[in-house]
CSV table of C-alpha atoms in Angstrom, one decimal:
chain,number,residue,atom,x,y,z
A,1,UNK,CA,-34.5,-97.8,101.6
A,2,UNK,CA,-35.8,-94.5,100.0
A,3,UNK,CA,-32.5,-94.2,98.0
A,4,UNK,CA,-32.6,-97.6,96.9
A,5,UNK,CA,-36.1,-97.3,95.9
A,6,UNK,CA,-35.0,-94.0,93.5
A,7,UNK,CA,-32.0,-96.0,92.3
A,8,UNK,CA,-34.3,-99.2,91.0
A,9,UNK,CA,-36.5,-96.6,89.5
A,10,UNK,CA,-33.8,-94.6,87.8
A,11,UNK,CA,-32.5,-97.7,86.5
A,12,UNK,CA,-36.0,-99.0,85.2
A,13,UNK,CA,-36.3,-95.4,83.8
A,14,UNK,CA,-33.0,-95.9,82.1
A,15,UNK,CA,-33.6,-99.8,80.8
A,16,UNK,CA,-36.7,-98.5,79.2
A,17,UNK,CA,-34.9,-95.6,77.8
A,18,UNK,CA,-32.2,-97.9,76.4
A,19,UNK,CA,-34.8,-100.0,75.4
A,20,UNK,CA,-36.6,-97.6,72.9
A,21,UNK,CA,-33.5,-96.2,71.7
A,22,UNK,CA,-32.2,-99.9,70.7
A,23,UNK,CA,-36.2,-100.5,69.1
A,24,UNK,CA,-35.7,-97.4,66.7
A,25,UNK,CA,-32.3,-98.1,66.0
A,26,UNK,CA,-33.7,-101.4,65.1
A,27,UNK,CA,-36.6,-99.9,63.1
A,28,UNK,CA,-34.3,-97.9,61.7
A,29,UNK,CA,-32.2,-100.5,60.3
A,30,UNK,CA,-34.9,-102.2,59.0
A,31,UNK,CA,-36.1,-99.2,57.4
A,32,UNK,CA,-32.7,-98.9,55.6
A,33,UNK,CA,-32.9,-102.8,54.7
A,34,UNK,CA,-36.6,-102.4,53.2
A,35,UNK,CA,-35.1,-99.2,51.4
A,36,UNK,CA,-32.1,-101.3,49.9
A,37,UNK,CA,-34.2,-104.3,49.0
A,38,UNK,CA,-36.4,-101.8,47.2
A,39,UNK,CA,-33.6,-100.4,45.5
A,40,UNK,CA,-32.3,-103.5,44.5
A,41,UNK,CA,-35.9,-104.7,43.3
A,42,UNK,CA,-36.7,-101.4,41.3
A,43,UNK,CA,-33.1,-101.8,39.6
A,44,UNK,CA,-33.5,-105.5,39.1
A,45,UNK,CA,-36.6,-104.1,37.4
A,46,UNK,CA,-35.2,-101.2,35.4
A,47,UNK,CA,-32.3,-103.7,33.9
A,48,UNK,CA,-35.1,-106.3,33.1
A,49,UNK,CA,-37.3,-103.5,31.7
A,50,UNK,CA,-34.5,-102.1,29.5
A,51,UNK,CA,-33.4,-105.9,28.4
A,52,UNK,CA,-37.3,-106.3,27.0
A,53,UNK,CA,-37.5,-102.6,25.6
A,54,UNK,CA,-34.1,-103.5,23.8
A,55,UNK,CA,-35.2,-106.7,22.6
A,56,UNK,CA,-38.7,-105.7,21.4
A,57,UNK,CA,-36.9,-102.7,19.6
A,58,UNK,CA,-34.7,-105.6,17.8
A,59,UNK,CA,-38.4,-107.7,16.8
A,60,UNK,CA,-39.6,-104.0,15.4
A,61,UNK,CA,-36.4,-103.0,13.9
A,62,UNK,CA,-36.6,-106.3,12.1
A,63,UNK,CA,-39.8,-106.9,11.6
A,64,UNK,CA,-39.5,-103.0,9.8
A,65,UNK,CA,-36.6,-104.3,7.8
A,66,UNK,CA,-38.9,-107.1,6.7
A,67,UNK,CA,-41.8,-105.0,6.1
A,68,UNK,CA,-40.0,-102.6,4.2
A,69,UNK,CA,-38.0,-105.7,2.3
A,70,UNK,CA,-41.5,-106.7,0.8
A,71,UNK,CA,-42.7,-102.8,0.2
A,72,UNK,CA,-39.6,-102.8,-2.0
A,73,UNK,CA,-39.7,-106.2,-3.9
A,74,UNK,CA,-43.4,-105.0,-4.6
A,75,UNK,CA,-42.3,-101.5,-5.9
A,76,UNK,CA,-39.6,-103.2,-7.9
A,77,UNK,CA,-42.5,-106.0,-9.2
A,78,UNK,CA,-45.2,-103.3,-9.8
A,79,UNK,CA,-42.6,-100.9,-11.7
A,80,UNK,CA,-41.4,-104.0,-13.8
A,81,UNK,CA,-44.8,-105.0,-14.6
A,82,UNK,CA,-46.0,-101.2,-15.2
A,83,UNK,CA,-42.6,-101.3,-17.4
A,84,UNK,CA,-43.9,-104.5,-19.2
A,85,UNK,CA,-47.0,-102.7,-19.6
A,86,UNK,CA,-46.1,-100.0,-21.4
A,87,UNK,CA,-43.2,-101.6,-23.7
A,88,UNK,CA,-46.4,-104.3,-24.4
A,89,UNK,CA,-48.9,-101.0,-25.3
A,90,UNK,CA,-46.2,-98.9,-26.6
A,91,UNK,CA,-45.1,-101.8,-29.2
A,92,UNK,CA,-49.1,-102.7,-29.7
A,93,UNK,CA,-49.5,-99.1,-31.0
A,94,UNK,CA,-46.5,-99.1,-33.4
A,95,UNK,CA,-47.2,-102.5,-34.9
A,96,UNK,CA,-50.7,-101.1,-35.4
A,97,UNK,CA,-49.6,-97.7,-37.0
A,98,UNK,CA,-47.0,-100.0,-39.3
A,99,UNK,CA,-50.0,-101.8,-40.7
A,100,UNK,CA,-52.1,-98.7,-41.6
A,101,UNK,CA,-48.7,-97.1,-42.7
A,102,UNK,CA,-48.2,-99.7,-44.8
A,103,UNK,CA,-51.7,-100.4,-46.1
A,104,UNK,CA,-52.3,-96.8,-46.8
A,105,UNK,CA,-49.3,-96.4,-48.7
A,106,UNK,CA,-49.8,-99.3,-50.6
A,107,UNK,CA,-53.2,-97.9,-51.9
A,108,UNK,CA,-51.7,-94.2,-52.6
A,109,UNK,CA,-53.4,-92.4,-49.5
A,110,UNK,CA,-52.5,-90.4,-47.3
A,111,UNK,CA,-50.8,-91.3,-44.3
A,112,UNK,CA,-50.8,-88.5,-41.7
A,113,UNK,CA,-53.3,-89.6,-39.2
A,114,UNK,CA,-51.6,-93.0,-38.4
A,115,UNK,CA,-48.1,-91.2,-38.7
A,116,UNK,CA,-49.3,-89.5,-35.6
A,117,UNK,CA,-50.2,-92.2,-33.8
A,118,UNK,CA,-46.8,-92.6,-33.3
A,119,UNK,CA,-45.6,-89.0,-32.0
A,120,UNK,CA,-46.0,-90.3,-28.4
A,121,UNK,CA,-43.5,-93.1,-29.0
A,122,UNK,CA,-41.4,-90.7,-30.4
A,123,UNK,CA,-40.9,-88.6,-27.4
A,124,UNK,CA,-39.3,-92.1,-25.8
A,125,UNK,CA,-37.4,-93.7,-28.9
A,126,UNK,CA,-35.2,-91.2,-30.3
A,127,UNK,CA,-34.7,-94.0,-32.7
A,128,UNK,CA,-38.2,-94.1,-33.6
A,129,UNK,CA,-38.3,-90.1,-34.0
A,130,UNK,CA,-35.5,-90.3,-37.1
A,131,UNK,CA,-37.9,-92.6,-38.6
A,132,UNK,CA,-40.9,-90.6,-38.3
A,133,UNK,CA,-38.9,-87.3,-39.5
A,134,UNK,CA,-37.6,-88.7,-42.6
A,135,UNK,CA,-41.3,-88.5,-44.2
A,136,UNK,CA,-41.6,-85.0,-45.8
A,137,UNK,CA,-45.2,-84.0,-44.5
A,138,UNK,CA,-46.5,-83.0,-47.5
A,139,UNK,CA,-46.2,-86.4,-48.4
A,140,UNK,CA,-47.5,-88.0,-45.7
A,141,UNK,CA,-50.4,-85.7,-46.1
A,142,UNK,CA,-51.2,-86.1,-49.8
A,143,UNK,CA,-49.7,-89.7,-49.7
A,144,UNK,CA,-47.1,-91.8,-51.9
A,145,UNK,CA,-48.1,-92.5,-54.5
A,146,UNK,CA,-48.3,-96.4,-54.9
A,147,UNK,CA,-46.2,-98.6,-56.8
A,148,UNK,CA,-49.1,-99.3,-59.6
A,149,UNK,CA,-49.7,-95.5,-59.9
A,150,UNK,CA,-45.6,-95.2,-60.3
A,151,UNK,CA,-45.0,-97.7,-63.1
A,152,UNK,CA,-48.6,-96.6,-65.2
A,153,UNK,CA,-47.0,-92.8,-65.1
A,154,UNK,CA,-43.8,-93.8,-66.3
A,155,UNK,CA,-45.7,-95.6,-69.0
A,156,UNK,CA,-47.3,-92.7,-69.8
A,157,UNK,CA,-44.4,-90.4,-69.6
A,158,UNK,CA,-41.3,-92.0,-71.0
A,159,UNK,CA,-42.7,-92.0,-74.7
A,160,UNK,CA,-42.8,-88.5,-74.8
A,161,UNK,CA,-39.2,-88.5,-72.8
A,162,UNK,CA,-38.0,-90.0,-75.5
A,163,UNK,CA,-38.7,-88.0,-78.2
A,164,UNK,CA,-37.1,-85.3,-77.1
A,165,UNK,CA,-34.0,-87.3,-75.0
A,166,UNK,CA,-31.4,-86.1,-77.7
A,167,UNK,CA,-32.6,-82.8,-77.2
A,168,UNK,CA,-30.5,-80.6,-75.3
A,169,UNK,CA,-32.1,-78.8,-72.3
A,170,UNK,CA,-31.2,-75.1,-72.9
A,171,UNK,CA,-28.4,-73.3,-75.2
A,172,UNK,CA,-28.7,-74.8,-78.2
A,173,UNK,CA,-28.7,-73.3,-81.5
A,174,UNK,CA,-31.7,-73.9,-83.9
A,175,UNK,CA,-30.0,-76.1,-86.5
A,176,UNK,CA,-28.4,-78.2,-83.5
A,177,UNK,CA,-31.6,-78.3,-81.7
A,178,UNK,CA,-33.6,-79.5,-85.1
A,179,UNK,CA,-30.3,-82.1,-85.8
A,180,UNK,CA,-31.1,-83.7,-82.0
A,181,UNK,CA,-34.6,-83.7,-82.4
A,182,UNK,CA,-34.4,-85.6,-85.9
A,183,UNK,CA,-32.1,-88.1,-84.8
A,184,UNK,CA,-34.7,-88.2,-81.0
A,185,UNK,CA,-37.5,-88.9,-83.3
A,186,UNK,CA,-35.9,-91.8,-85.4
A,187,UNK,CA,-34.5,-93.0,-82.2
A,188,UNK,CA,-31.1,-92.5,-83.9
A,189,UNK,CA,-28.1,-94.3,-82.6
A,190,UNK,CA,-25.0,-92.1,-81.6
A,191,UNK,CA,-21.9,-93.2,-80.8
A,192,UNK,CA,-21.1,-90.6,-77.9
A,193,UNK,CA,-20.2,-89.8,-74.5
A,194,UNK,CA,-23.5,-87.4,-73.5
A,195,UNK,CA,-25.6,-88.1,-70.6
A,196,UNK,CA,-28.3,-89.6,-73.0
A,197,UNK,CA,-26.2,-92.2,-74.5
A,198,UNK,CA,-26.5,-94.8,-71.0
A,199,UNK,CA,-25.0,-98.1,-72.1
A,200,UNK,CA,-26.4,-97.9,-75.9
A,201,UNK,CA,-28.8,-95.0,-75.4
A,202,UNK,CA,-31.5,-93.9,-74.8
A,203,UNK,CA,-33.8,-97.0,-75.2
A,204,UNK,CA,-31.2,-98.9,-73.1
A,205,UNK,CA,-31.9,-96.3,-70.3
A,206,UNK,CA,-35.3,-96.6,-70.7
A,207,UNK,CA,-35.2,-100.5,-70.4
A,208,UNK,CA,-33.2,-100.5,-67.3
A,209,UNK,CA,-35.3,-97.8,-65.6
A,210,UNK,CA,-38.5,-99.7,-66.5
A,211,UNK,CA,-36.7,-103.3,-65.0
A,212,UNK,CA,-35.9,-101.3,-61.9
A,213,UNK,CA,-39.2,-100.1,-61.5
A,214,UNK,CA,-40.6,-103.4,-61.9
A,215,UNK,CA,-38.9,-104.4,-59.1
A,216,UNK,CA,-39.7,-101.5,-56.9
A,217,UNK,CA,-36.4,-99.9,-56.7
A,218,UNK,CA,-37.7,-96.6,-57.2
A,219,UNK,CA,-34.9,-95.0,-56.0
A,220,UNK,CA,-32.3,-96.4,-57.9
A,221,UNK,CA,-34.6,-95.1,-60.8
A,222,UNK,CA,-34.7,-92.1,-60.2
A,223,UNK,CA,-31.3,-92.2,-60.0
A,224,UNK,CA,-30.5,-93.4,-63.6
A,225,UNK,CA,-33.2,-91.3,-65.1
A,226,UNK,CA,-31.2,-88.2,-63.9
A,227,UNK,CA,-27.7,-89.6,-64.5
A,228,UNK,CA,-28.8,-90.2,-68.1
A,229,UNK,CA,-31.5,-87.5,-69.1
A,230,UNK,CA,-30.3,-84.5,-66.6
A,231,UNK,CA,-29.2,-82.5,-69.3
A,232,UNK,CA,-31.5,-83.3,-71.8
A,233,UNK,CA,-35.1,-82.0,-72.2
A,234,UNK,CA,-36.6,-85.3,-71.3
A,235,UNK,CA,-35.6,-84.1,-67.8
A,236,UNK,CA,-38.4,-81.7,-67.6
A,237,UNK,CA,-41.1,-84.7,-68.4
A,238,UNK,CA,-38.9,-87.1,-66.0
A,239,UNK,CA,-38.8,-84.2,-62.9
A,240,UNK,CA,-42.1,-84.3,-61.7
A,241,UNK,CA,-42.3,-88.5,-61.7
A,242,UNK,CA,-38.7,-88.2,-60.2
A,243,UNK,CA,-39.7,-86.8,-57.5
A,244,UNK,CA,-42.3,-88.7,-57.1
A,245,UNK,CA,-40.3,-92.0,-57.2
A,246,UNK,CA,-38.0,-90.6,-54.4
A,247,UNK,CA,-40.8,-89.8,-51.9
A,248,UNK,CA,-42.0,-93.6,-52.5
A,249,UNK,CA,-38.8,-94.3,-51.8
A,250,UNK,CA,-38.4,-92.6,-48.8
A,251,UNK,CA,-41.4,-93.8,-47.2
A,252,UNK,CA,-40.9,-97.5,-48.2
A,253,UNK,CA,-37.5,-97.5,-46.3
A,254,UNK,CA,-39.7,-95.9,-43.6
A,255,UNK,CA,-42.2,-98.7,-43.0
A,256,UNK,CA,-39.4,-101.5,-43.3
A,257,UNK,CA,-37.7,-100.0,-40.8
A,258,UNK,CA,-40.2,-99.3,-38.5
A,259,UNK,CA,-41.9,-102.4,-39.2
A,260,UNK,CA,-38.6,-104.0,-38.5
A,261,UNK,CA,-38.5,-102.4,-34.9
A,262,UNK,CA,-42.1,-103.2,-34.2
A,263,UNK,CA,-41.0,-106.8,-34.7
A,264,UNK,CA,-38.0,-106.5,-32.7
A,265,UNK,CA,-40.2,-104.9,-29.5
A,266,UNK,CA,-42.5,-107.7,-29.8
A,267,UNK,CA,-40.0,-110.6,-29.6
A,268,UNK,CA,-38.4,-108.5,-26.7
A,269,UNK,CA,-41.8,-108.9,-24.8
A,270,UNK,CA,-41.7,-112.5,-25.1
């Protein structure tokens, strides 16, 4: 009875020890299902996570794209219009310096201050620069001397030219010089080949110099008066108005040809 008593309690004692072991092998198991289901949840999250942070780095990348799209199309628009600007001032200022250019010159004053005016353009127009350094700057400084003042001087001068325009410059004897001042004087008509004699003489130089004055062609003037009194002594009364002639020249071409770009920058702003 005793040992049957020891047996049911060993038994018992063995059924409960059973019983735990099987309850934390059971716990255990559950554990290790939480643990897995966890694992799988904090993956499940991690992949959506990383789906989101790669999309949202696809909106920024492209909203950046688009952002700096527009930054650029407004560089592009502000350097255009700054562009626009300064080809609308730059060609304001030279049409402005033509004008007093040309008005100056047209009285017989001197010219320097607008002539520098343009210096800045210069430095960006190479063009523009030849222009500008064709005018002596004594000239510019002193000024041209106008068309009007041109034609009253040669007036003034060519009667004396003439009396000595048979008169050779240097070299000559004093009978030879006397003989070609006589027949300067009397406006005596020579049948030669000499410098003096230009299509009939010296009046018919005279003539056509004056008609090309008249029309402004002061260098073509100048021209003829040296072709056809260079080695005569008239030369010496015809230098000075020469020279003269050739600086008016030189800054007539000057203001039609910058007046002509000034023109051309404007139409290019339209």
């Amino acid at each position: 009875m005793e040992s049957n008593k020891e047996k049911l309690e060993s038994d018992i004692s063995q059924l409960a020890i059973q019983h735990r072991e099987d309850l934390r092998a059971e716990y255990v198991r559950g554990e290790v299902r939480r643990l897995e289901s966890n694992k799988k949840q904090a993956e499940e999250y991690l992949r959506t996570t990383a789906k989101a942070m790669v999309r949202e780095r696809e909106i920024m990348l492209g909203q950046l794209d688009e952002a700096r799209m527009k930054l650029n199309s407004l560089k592009v628009a502000f350097s255009k219009r700054s562009e626009e600007g300064k080809r609308g001032n730059d060609s304001h200022q030279l049409a402005q310096a033509v004008l007093s250019i040309k008005h100056k010159t047209g009285e017989g004053l001197p010219f320097a201050d607008a002539l520098e005016v343009l210096g800045p353009l210069a430095k960006d127009d190479e063009f523009i620069a030849l222009v500008v350094a064709s005018i002596p700057s004594h000239v510019a400084e002193k000024g041209a001397m106008s068309s009007t003042q041109l034609q009253e001087w040669f007036w003034e001068v060519e009667k004396d030219a003439a009396r000595v325009a048979l008169l050779p410059a240097e070299g000559a004897g004093f009978l030879s010089t006397m003989l070609s001042y006589a027949a300067s004087f009397a406006r005596v008509r020579e049948d030669s080949s000499g410098e003096a004699d230009a299509e009939g003489g010296v009046e018919s130089a005279l003539s056509a110099a004056r008609a090309l004055i008249t029309d402004g062609k002061f260098y073509e003037s100048a021209a003829l008066l040296e072709k056809s009194f260079g080695s005569t002594s008239a030369m010496a009364i015809f230098s000075e108005w020469v020279q003269a002639a050739r600086d008016r020249a030189r800054v007539d071409q000057a203001v039609m040809v910058l007046e002509a770009s000034a023109v051309t920058k404007a139409k290019s702003l339209s």
